[in-house]
Coordinates of N, CA, C and O in Angstrom, one line a residue:
X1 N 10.5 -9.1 -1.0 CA 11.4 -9.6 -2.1 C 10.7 -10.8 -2.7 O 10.1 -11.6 -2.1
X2 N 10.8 -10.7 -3.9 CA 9.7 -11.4 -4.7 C 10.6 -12.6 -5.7 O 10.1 -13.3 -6.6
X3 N 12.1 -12.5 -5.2 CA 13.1 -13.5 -6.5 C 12.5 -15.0 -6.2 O 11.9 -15.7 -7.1
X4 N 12.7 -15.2 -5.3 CA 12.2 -17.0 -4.5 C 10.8 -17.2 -5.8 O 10.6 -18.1 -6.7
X5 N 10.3 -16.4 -5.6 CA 8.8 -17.1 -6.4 C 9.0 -17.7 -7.5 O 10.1 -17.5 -8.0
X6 N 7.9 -18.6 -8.3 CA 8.1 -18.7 -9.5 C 7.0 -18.3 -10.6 O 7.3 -18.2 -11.7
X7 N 5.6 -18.1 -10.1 CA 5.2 -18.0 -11.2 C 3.7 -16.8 -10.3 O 2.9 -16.1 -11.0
X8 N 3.6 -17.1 -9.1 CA 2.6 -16.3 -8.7 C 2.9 -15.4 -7.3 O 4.0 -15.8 -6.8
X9 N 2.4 -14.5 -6.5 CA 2.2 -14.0 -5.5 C 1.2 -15.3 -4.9 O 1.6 -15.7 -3.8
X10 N 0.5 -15.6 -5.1 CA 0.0 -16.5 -3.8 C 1.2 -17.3 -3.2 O 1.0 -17.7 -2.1
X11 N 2.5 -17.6 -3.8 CA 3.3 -18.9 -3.4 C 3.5 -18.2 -2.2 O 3.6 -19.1 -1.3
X12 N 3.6 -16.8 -1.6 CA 4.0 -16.5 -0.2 C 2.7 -15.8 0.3 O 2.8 -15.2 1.4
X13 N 1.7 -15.9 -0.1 CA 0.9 -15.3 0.7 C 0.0 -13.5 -0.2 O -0.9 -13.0 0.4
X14 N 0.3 -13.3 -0.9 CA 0.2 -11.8 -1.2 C -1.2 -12.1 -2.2 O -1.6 -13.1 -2.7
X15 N -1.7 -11.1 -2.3 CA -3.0 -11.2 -3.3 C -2.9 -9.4 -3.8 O -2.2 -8.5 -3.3
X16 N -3.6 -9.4 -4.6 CA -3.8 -8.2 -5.8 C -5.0 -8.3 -6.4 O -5.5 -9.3 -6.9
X17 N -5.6 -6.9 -6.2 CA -7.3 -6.7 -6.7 C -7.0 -5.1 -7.5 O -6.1 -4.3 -7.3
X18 N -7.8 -5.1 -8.1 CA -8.6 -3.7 -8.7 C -9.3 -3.1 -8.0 O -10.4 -3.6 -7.5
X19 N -8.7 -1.4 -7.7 CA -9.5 -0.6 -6.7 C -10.7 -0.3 -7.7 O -10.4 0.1 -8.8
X20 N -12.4 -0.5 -7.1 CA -13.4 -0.2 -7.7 C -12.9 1.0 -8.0 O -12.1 1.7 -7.5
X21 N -14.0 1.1 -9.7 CA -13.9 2.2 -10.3 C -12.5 2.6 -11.2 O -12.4 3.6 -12.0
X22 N -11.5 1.7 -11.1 CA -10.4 2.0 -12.3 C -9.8 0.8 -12.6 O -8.7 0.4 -12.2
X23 N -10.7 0.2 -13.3 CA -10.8 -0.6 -14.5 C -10.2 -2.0 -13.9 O -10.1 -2.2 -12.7
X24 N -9.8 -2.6 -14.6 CA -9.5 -4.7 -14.0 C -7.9 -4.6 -13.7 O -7.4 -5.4 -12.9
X25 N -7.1 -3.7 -14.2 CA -5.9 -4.1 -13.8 C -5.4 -4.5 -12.8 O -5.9 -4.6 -11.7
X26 N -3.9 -5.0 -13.1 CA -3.7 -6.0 -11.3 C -2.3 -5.8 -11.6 O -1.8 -5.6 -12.7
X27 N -1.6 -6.0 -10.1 CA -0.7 -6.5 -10.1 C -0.1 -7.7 -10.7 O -0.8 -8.8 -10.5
X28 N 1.1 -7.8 -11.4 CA 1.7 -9.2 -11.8 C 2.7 -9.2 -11.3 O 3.2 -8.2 -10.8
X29 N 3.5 -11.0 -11.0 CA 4.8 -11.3 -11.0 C 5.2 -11.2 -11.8 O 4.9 -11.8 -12.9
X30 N 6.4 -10.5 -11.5 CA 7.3 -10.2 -13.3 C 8.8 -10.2 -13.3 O 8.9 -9.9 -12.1
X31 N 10.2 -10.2 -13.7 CA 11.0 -10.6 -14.2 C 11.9 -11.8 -14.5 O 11.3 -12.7 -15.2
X32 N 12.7 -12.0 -14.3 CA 13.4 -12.9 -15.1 C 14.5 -13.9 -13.8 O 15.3 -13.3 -13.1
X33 N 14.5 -14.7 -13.8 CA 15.5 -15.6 -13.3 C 15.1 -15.3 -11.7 O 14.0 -15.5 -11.3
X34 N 16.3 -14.6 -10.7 CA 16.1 -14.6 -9.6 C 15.7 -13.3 -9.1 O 15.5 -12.9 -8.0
X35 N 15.6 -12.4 -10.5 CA 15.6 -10.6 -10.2 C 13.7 -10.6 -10.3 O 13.3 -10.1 -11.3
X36 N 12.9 -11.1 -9.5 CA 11.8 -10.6 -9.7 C 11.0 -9.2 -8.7 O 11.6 -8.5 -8.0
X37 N 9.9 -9.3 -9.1 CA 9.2 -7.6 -8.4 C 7.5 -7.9 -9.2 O 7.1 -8.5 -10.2
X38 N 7.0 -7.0 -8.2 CA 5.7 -7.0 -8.5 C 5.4 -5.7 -9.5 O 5.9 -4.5 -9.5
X39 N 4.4 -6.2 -10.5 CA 4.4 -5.0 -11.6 C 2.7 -4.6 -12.1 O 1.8 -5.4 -12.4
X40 N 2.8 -3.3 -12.0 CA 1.6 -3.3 -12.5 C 1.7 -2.2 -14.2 O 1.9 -0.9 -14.3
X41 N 1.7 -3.2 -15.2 CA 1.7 -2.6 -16.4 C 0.6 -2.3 -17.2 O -0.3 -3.1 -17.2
X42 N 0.4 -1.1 -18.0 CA -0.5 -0.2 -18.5 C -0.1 -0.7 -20.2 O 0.9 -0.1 -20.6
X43 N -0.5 -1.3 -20.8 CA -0.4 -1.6 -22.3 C -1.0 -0.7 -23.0 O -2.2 -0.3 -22.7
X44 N 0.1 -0.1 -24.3 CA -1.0 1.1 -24.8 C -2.1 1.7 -24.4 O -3.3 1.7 -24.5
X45 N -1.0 2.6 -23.8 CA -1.6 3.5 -23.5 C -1.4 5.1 -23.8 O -1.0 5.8 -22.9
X46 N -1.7 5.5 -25.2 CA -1.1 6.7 -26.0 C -1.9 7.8 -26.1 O -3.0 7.7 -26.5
X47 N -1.5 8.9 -25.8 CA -2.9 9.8 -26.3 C -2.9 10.1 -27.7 O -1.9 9.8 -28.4
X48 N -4.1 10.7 -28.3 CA -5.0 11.1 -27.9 C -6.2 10.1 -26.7 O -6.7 10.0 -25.5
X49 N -6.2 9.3 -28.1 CA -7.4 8.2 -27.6 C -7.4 7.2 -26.6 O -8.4 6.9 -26.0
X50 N -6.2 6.6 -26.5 CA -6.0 5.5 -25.4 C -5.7 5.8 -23.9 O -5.4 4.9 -23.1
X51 N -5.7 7.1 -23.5 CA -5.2 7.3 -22.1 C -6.2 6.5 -21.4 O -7.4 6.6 -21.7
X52 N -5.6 5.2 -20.2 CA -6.2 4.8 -19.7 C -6.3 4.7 -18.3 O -5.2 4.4 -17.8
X53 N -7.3 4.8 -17.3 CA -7.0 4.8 -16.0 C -6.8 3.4 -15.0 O -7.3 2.3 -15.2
X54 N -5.9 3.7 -13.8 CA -5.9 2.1 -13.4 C -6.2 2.8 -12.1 O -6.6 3.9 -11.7
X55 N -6.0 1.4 -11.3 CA -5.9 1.9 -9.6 C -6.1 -0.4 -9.4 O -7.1 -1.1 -9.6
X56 N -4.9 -0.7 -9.0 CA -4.5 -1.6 -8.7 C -3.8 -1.9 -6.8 O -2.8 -1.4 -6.4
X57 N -4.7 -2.6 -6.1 CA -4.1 -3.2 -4.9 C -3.0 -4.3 -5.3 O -3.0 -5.1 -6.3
X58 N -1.7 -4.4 -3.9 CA -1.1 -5.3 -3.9 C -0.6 -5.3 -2.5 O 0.2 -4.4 -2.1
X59 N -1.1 -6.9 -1.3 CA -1.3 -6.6 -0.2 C -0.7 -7.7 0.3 O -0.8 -8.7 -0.4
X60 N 0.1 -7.8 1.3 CA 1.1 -8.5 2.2 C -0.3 -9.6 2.8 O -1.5 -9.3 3.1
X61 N 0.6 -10.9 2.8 CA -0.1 -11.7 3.8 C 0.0 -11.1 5.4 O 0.8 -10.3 5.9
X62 N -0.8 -11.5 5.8 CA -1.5 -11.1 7.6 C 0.1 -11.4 7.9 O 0.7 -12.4 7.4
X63 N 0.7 -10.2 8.7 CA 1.7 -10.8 9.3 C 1.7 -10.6 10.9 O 1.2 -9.5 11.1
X64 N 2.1 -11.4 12.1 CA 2.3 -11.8 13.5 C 3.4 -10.6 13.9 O 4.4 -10.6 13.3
X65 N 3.2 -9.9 14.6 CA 3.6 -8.9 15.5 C 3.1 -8.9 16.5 O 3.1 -7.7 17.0
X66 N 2.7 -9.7 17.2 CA 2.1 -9.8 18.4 C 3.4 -9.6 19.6 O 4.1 -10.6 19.7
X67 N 3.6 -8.5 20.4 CA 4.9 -8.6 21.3 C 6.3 -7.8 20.9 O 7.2 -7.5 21.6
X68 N 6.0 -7.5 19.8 CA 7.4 -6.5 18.7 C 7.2 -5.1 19.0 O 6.3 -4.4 18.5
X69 N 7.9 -4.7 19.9 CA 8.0 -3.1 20.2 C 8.2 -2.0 19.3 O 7.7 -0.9 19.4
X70 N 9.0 -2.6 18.0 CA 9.3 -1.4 17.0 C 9.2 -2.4 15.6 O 9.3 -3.7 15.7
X71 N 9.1 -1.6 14.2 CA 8.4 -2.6 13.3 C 9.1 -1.4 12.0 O 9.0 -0.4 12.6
X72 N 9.7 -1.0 10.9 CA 10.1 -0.1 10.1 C 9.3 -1.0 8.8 O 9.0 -2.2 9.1
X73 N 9.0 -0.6 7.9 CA 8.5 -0.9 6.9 C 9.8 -0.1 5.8 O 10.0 1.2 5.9
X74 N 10.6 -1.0 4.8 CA 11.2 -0.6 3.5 C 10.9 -1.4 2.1 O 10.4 -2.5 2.0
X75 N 11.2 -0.6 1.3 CA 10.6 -1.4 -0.4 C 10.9 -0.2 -1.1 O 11.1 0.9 -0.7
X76 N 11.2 -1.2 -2.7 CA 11.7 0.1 -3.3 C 10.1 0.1 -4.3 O 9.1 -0.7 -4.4
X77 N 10.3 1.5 -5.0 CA 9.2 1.7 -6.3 C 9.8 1.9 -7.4 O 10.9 2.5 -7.1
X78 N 9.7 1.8 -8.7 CA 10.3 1.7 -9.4 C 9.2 2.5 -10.9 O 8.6 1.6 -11.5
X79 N 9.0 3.5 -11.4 CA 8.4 3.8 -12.4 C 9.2 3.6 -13.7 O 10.4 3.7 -13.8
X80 N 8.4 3.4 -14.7 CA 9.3 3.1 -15.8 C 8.3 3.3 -17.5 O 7.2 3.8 -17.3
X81 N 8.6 3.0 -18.9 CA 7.8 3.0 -19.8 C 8.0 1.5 -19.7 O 8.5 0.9 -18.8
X82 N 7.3 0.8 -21.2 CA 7.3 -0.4 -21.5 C 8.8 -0.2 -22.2 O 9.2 -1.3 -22.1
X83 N 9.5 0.3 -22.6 CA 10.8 0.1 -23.1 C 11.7 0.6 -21.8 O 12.8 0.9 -22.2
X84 N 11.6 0.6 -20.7 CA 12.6 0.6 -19.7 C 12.9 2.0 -19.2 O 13.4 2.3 -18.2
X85 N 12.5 2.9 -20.0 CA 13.0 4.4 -19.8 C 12.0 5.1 -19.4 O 10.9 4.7 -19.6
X86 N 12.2 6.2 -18.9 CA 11.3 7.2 -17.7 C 10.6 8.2 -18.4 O 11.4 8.7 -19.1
X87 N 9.3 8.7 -18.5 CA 8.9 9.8 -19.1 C 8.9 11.4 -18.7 O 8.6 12.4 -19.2
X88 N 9.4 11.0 -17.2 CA 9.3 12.3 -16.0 C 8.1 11.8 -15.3 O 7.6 10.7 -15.4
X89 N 7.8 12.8 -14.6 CA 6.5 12.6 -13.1 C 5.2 12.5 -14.0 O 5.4 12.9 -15.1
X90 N 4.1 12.0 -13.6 CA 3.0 11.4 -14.0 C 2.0 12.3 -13.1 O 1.8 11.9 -11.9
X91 N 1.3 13.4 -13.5 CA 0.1 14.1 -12.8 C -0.7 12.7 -12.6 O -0.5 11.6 -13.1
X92 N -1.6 13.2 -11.8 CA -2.4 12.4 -11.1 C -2.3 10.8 -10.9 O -3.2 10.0 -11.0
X93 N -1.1 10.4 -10.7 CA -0.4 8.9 -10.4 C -0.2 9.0 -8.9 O 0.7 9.8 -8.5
X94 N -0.8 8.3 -7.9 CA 0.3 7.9 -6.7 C 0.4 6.9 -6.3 O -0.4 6.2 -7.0
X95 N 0.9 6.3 -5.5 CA 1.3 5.4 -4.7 C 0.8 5.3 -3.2 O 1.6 6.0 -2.6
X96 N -0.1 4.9 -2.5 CA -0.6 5.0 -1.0 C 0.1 3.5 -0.8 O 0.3 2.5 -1.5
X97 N 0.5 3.8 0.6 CA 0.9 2.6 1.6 C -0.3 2.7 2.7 O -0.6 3.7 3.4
X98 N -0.8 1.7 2.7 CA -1.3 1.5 3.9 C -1.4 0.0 4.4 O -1.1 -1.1 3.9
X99 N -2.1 0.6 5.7 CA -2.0 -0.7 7.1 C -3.0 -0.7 7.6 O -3.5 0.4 7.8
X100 N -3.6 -2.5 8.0 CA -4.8 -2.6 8.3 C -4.7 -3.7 9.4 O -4.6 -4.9 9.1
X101 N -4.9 -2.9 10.9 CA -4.5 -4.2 11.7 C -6.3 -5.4 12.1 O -6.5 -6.1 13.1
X102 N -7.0 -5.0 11.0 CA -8.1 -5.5 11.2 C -8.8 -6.8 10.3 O -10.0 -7.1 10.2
X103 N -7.7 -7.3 9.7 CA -8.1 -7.9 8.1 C -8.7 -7.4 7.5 O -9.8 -8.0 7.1
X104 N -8.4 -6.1 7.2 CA -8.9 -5.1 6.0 C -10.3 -4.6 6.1 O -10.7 -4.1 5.0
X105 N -10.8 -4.6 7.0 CA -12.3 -4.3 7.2 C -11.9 -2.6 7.2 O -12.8 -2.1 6.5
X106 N -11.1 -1.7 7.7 CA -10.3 -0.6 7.1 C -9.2 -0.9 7.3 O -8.6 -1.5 8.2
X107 N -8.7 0.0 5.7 CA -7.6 0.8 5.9 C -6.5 1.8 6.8 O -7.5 2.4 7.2
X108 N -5.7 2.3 7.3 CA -5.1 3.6 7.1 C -4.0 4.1 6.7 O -3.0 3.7 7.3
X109 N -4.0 5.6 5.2 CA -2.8 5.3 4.8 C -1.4 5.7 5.5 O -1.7 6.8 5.9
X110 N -0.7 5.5 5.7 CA 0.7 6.0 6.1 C 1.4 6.7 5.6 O 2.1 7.5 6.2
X111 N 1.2 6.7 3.6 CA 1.9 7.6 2.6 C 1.5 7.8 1.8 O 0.9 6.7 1.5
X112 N 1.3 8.5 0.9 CA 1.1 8.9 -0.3 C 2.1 9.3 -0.9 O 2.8 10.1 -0.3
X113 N 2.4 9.0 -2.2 CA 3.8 9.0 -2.6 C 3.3 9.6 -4.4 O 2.7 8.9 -5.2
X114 N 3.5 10.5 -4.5 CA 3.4 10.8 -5.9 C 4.2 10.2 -6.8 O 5.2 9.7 -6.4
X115 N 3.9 10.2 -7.7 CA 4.8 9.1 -8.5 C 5.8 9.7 -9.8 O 5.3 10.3 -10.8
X116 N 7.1 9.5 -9.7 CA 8.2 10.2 -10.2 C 9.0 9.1 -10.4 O 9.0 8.1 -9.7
X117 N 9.8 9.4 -12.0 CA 10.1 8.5 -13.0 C 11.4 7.8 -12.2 O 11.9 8.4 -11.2
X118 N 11.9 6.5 -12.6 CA 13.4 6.4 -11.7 C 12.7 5.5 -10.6 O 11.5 5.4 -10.3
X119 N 13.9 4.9 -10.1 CA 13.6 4.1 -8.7 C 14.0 4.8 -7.6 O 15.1 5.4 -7.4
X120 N 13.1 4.6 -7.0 CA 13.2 5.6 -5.0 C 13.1 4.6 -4.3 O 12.5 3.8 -4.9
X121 N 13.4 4.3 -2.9 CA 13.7 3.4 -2.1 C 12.7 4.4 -0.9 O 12.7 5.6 -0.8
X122 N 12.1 3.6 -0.3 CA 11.1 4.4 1.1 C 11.6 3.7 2.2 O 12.4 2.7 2.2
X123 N 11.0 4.4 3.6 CA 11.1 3.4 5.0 C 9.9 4.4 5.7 O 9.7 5.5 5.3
X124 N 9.0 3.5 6.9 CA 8.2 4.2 7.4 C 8.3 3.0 8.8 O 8.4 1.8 8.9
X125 N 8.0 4.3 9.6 CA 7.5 3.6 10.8 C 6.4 2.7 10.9 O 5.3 3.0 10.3
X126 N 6.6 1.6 11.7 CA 5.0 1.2 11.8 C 4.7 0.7 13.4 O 4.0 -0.3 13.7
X127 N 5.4 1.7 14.4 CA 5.7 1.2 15.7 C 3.9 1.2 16.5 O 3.5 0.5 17.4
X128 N 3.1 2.5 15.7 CA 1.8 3.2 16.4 C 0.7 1.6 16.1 O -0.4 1.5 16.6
X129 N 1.4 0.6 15.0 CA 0.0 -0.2 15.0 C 0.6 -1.5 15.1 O 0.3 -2.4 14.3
X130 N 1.4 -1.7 16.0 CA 2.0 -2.6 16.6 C 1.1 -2.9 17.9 O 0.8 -1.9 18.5
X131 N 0.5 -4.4 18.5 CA -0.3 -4.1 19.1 C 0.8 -5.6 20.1 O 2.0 -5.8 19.9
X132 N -0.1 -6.5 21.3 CA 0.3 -7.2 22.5 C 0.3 -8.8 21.5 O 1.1 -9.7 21.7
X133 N -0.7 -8.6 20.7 CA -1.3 -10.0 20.2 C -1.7 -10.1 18.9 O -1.9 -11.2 18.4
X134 N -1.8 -8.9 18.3 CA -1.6 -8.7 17.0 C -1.0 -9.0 15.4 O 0.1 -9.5 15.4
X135 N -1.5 -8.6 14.2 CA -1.4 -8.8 13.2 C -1.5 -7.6 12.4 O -2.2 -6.7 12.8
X136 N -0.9 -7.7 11.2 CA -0.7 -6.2 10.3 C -0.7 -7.2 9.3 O -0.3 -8.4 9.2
X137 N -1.5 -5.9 8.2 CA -1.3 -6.2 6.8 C -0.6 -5.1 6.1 O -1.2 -4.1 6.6
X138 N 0.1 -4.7 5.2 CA 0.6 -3.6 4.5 C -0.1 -4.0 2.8 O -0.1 -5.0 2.1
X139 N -0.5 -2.5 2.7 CA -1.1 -2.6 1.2 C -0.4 -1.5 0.6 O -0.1 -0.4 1.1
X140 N -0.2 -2.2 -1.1 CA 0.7 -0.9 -2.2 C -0.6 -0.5 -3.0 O -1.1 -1.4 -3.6
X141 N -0.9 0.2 -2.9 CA -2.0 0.8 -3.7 C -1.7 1.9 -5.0 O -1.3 2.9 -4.6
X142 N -1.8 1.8 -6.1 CA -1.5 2.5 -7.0 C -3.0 2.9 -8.4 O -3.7 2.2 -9.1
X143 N -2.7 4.3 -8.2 CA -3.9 4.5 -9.0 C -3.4 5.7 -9.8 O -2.7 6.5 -9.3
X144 N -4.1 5.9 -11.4 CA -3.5 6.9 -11.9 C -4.7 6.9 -12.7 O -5.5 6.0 -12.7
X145 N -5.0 8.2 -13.4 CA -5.9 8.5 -14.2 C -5.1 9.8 -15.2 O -5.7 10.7 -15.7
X146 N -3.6 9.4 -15.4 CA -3.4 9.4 -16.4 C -2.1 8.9 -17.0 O -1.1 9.5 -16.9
X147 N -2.3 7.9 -17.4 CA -1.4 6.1 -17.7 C -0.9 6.8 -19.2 O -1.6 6.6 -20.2
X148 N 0.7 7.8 -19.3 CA 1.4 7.9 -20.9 C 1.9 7.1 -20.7 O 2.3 6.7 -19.6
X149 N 2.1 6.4 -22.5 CA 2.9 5.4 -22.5 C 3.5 4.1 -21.7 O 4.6 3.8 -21.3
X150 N 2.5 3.6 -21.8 CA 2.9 2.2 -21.3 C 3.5 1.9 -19.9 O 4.5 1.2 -19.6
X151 N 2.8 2.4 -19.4 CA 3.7 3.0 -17.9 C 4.2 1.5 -17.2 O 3.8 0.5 -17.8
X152 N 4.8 1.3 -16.1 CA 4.9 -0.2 -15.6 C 5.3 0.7 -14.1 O 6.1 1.6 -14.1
X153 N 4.6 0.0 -12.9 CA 4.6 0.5 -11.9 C 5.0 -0.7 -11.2 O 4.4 -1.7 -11.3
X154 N 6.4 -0.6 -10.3 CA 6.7 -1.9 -9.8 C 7.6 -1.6 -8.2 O 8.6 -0.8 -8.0
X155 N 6.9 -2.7 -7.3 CA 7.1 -2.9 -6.0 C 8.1 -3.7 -6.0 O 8.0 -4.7 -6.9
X156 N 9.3 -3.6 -5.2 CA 10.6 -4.8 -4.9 C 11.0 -4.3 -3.2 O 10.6 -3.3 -2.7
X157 N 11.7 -5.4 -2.8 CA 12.4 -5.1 -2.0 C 11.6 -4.8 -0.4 O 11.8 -4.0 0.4
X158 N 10.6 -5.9 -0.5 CA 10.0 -5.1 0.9 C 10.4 -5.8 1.8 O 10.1 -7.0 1.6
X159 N 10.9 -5.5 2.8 CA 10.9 -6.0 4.3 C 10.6 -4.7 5.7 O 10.8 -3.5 5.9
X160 N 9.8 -5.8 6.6 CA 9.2 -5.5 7.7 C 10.6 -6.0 8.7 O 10.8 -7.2 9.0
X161 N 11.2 -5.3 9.0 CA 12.3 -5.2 10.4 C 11.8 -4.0 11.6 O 11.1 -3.0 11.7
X162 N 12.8 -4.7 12.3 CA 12.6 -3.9 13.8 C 14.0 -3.4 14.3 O 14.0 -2.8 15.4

């Protein structure tokens, strides 16, 4: 949950890169007053000419699970245009979750989520990388190579419970 912030993801820990090979975009903090969420928006992007491809990381600080028997991961996703409204499902757009109990030296994903217009709410186990002394990171990974209309791709609502 991203309302507390004010102006960046570093204020709790989170960082956001560009997956090599699809172009500089990034994750932003984005809305208004206490309603915020992480967003990854596609500006003009129209066909013929402008279809553009992304693939954007957005990655949880190290978090302490050292001793936690069971661990659920939830968050919502949220697809949208730049005017608020849905175009339908997006060929070649998804969404991977993954977890890296190694400080990212690898990955592995947990989900792949194709990406369909509207907000969906997820939950996933994360009991198998729960370790005695351990740390987890969770990454939102989003990559599309084909971005209609202004697309805005946005993470809310995540909590790590047990």
């Amino acid at each position: 949950n991203f309302d507390s912030y004010k102006s960046s993801f570093k204020e709790g820990g989170w960082a956001t890169h560009a997956e090599p090979g699809f172009g500089d975009t990034m994750f932003t903090l984005s809305g208004q007053g206490t309603t915020k969420y992480a967003q990854l928006a596609v500006n003009n992007s129209f066909p013929p000419n402008n279809l553009k491809t992304v693939g954007a990381w957005l990655v949880t600080p190290s978090l302490a699970v050292g001793g936690v028997k069971k661990a659920q991961l939830s968050f919502s996703h949220t697809w949208t245009n730049a005017f608020g409204g849905p175009f339908g499902n997006i060929p070649n757009s998804t969404l991977s979750v993954r977890v890296t109990t190694n400080g990212g030296t690898t990955w592995q994903v947990i989900a792949s989520i194709s990406v369909e217009a509207g907000k969906k709410s997820y939950k996933y186990a994360l009991d198998k990388f729960l370790t005695a002394k351990g740390s987890l990171q969770i990454a939102f990974v989003v990559t599309s190579t084909a971005s209609l209309g202004s697309p805005r791709w946005r993470i809310d609502d995540v909590v790590l419970s047990n």
